[in-house]
XYZ file of C-alpha atoms in Angstrom:
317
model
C 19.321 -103.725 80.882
C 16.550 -102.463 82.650
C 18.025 -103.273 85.894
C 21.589 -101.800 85.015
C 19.579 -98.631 84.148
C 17.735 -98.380 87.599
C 21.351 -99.053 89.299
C 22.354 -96.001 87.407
C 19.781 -93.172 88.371
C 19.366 -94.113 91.777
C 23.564 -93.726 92.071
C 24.240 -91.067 93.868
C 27.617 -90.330 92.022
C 26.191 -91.184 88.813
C 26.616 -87.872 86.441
C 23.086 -86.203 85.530
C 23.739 -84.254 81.861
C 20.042 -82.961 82.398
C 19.872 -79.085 81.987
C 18.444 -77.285 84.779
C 16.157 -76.086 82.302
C 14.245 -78.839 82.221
C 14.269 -79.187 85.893
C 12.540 -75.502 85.733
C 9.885 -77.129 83.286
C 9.017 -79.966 85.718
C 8.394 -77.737 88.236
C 5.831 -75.211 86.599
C 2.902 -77.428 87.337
C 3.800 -77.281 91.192
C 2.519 -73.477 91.046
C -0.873 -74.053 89.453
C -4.058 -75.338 91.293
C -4.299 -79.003 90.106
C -7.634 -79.211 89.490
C -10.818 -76.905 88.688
C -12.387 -78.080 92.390
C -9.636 -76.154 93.934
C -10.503 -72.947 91.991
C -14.035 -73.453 92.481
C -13.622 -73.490 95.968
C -11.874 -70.021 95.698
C -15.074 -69.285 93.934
C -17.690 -70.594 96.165
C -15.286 -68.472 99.406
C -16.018 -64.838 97.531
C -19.302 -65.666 96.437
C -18.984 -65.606 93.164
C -20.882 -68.553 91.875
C -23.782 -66.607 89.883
C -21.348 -65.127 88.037
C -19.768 -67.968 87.445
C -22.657 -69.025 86.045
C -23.586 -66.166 84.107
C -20.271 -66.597 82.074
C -20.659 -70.384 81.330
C -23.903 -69.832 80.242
C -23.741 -66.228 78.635
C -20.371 -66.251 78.062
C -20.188 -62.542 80.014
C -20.449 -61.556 83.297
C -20.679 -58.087 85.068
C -19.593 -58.019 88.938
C -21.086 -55.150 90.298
C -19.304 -52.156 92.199
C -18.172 -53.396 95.764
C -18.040 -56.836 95.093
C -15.022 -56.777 92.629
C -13.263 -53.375 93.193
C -13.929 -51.275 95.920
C -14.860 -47.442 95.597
C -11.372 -46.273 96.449
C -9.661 -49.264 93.971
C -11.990 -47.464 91.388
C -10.648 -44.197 91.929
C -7.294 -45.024 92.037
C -7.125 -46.614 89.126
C -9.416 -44.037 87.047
C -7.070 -41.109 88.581
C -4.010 -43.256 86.955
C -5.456 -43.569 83.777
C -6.124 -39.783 83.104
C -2.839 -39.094 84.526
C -1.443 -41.394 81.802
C -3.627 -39.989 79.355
C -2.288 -36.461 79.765
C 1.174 -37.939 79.721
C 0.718 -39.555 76.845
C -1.458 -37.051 74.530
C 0.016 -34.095 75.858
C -3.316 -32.714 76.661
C -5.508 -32.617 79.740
C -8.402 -34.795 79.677
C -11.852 -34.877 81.706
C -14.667 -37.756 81.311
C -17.254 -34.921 80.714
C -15.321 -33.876 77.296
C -14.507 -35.651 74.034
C -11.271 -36.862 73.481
C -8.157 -35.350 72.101
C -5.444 -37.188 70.612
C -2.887 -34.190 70.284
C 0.370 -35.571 69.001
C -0.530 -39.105 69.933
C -1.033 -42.260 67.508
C -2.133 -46.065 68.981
C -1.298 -47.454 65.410
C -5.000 -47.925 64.306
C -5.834 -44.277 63.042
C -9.374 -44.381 64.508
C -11.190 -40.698 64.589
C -12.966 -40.951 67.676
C -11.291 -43.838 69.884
C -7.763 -44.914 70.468
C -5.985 -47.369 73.090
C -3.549 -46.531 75.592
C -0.656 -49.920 75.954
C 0.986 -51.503 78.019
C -0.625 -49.867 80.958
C 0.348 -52.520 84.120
C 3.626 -50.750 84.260
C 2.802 -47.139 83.395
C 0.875 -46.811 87.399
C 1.150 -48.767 90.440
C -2.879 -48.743 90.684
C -2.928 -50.895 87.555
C 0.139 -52.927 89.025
C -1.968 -53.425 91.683
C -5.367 -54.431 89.741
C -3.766 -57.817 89.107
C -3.724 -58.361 92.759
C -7.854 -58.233 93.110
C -8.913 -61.101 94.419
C -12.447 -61.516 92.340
C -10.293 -60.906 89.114
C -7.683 -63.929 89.570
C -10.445 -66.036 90.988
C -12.499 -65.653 87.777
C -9.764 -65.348 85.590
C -8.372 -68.808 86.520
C -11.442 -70.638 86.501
C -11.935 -69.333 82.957
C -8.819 -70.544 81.637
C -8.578 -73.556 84.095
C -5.618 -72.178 86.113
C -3.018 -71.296 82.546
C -3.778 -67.442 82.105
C -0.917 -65.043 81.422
C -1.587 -61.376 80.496
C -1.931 -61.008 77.293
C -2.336 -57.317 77.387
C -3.502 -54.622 79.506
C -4.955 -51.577 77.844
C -7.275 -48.621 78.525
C -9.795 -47.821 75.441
C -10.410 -43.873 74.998
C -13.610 -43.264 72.944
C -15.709 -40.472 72.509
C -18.924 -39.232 70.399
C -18.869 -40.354 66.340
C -18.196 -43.028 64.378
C -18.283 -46.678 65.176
C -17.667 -50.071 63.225
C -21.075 -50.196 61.282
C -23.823 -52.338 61.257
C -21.412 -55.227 62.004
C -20.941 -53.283 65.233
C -17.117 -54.629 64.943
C -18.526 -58.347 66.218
C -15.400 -61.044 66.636
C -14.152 -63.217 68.935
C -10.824 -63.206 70.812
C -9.782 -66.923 70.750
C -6.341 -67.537 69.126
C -5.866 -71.293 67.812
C -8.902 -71.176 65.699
C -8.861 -73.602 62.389
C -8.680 -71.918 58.510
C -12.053 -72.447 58.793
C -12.758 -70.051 61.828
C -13.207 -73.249 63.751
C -12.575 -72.567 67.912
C -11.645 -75.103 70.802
C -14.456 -76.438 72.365
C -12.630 -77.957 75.225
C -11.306 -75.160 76.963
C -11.387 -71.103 76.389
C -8.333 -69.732 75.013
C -8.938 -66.526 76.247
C -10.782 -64.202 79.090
C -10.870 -60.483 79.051
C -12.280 -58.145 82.281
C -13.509 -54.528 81.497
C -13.201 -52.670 84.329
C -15.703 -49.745 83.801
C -14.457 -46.019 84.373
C -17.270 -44.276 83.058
C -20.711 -45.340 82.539
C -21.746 -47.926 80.770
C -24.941 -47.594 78.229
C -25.776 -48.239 75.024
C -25.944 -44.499 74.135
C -22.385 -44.228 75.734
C -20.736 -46.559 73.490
C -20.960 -50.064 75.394
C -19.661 -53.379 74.574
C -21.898 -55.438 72.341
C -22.098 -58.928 73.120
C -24.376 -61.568 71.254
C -25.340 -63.741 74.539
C -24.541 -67.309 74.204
C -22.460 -66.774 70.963
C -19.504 -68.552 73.113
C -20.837 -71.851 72.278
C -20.957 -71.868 68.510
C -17.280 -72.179 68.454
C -16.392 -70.336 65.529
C -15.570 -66.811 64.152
C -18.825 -65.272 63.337
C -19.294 -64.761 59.431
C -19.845 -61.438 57.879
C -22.540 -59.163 59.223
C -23.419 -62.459 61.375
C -24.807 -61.517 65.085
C -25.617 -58.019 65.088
C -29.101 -58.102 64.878
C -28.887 -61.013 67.974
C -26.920 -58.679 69.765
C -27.306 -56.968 73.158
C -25.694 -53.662 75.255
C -23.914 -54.519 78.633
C -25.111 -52.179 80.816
C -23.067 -51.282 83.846
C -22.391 -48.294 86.529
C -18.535 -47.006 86.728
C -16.795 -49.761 89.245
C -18.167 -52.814 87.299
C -15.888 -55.456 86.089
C -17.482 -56.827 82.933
C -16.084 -60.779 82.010
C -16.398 -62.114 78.930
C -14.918 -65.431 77.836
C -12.462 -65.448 74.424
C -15.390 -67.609 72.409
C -17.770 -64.516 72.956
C -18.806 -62.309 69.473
C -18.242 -59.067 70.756
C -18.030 -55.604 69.655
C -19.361 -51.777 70.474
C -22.374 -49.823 69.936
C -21.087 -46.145 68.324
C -20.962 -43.368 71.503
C -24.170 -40.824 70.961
C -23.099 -39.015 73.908
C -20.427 -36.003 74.603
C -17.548 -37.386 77.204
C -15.650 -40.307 77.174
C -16.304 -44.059 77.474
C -13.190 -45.024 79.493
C -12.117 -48.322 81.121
C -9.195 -50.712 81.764
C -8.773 -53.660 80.074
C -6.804 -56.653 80.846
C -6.667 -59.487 78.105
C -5.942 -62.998 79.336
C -4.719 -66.063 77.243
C -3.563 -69.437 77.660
C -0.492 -69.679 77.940
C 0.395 -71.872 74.976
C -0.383 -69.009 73.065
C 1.561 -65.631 71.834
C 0.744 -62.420 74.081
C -0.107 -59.148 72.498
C 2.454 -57.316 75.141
C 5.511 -58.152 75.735
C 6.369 -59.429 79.624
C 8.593 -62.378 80.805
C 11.730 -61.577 81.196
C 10.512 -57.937 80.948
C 9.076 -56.808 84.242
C 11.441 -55.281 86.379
C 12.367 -57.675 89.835
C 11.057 -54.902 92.388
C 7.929 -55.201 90.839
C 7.746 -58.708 90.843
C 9.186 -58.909 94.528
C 5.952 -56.927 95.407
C 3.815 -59.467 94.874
C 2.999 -63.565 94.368
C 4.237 -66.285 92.785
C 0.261 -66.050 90.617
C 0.957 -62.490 89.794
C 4.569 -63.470 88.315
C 3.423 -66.639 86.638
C 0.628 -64.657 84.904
C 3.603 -62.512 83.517
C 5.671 -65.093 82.485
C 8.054 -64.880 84.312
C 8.590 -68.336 84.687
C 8.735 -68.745 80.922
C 12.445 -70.356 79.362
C 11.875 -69.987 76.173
C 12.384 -67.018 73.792
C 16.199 -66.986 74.045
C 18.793 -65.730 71.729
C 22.095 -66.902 71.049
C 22.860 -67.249 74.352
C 20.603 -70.471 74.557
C 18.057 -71.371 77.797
C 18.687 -69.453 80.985
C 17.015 -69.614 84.252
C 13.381 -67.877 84.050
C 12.789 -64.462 85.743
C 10.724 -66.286 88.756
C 13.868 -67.804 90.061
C 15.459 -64.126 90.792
C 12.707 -62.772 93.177
């Protein structure tokens, strides 16, 4: 039998009833890296290894202005985000004055801070942010070469209020066991912070507990804050910090806003907060890479309706 069964797939005329599908599946794995060596190589060629380091060990990272986004990237992309803002609120904004909602609701109902969504397609500077180099080359060796965007958001916050003494510490990991258990085999998640404003602990900045990535776990009620520290950075820094990480935000003391852009990265066995895939329009994805696609799912097949599998996005561009 097993030798009628060779005869029969290496027929040429023999019929194949595989879907194409499937073929699509098989061929995902051709557009990753196959091994971490090949992204630390990427690493090692931008000079990136103490930061590399930083975020194994700390679980956070901050890449300093010029090294990850130049001045003019910066400016760009903090121009778009006001220009959204205005858009969005109805009402002109400057960094030197609090913020002010107007007629706009992000869903949470904070009084001082809200988030502005699904921001890669609302300005071709963030388009273009997933293009920077020191991003995807810390991105994938974080998540080993599987990241899709899981979301990319700006946070608006100004003076008042906050999340307590807790300071609003979590981690971002998906997967985790009932009992708050996380992987300890791989990071589920990344997030970069690209700073727009200052950041200090007096202006609001993210609150990491250092090392806190290697507990594995959720941390438990009031748990962390005391171990906690500010991440201090100048407007231009990215700021990476691994999905394991307790994290959270001092309360802003200052007048002005604490503004950034956010991209959230998962693995891609796991649900994204914004929607992509099959989303993204094909001039945008005929802009750029096969990575920058991928990371949007656009090579995803599943998520069909009744019309059953069809080709994935990537095979249009």
């Amino acid at each position: 039998m097993k030798g009628a069964s060779s005869k029969v797939a290496e027929d040429p005329q023999a019929k194949i009833d595989q879907p194409p599908v499937f073929e699509t599946i098989q061929r995902i794995p051709d557009l990753v890296p196959n091994n971490q060596k090949v992204r630390m190589e990427n690493i090692k060629a931008l000079g990136l290894e103490r930061y590399i380091v930083e975020l194994d060990t700390l679980g956070y990272t901050v890449v300093p202005p010029g090294v990850g986004c130049s001045e003019e990237e910066v400016k760009n992309i903090s121009d778009a985000v006001l220009r959204i803002l205005e858009k969005r609120t109805g009402t002109k904004h400057s960094v030197d004055e609090n913020g002010k909602p107007g007629s706009y609701a992000d869903g949470l109902g904070a009084h001082n801070q809200f988030q502005l969504y699904y921001m890669l397609l609302a300005d071709r500077a963030c388009e273009n942010w997933l293009d920077n180099k020191v991003l995807r080359a810390i991105i994938d060796y974080a998540l080993r070469g599987q990241a899709q965007l899981c979301s990319m958001v700006s946070f608006v916050k100004w003076r008042d209020g906050g999340y307590g003494n807790k300071l609003g510490l979590h981690t971002d990991s998906q997967g985790g066991s009932p009992e708050g258990v996380l992987t300890l085999s791989h990071q589920c998640a990344c997030n970069v912070a690209l700073a727009l404003t200052p950041y200090t602990k007096e202006d609001g900045a993210l609150a990491v507990v250092p090392g806190s990535h290697l507990y594995y776990r959720q941390p438990r009620y009031e748990e962390g804050a005391s171990d906690a520290v500010p991440i201090i950075a100048p407007v231009g820094s990215m700021i990476f910090w691994v999905g394991n990480l307790w994290h959270g935000a001092y309360p802003k003391m200052t007048d002005g806003l604490r503004l950034n852009l956010t991209g959230n990265f998962n693995n891609r066995a796991f649900k994204t907060l914004e929607n992509y895939g099959r989303h993204v329009p094909l001039d945008v994805l005929r802009r750029h890479d096969m990575w920058f696609a991928r990371t949007l799912g656009a090579d995803e097949v599943y998520g069909w309706g009744e019309e059953g599998p069809q080709p994935p996005l990537i095979e249009s561009i």
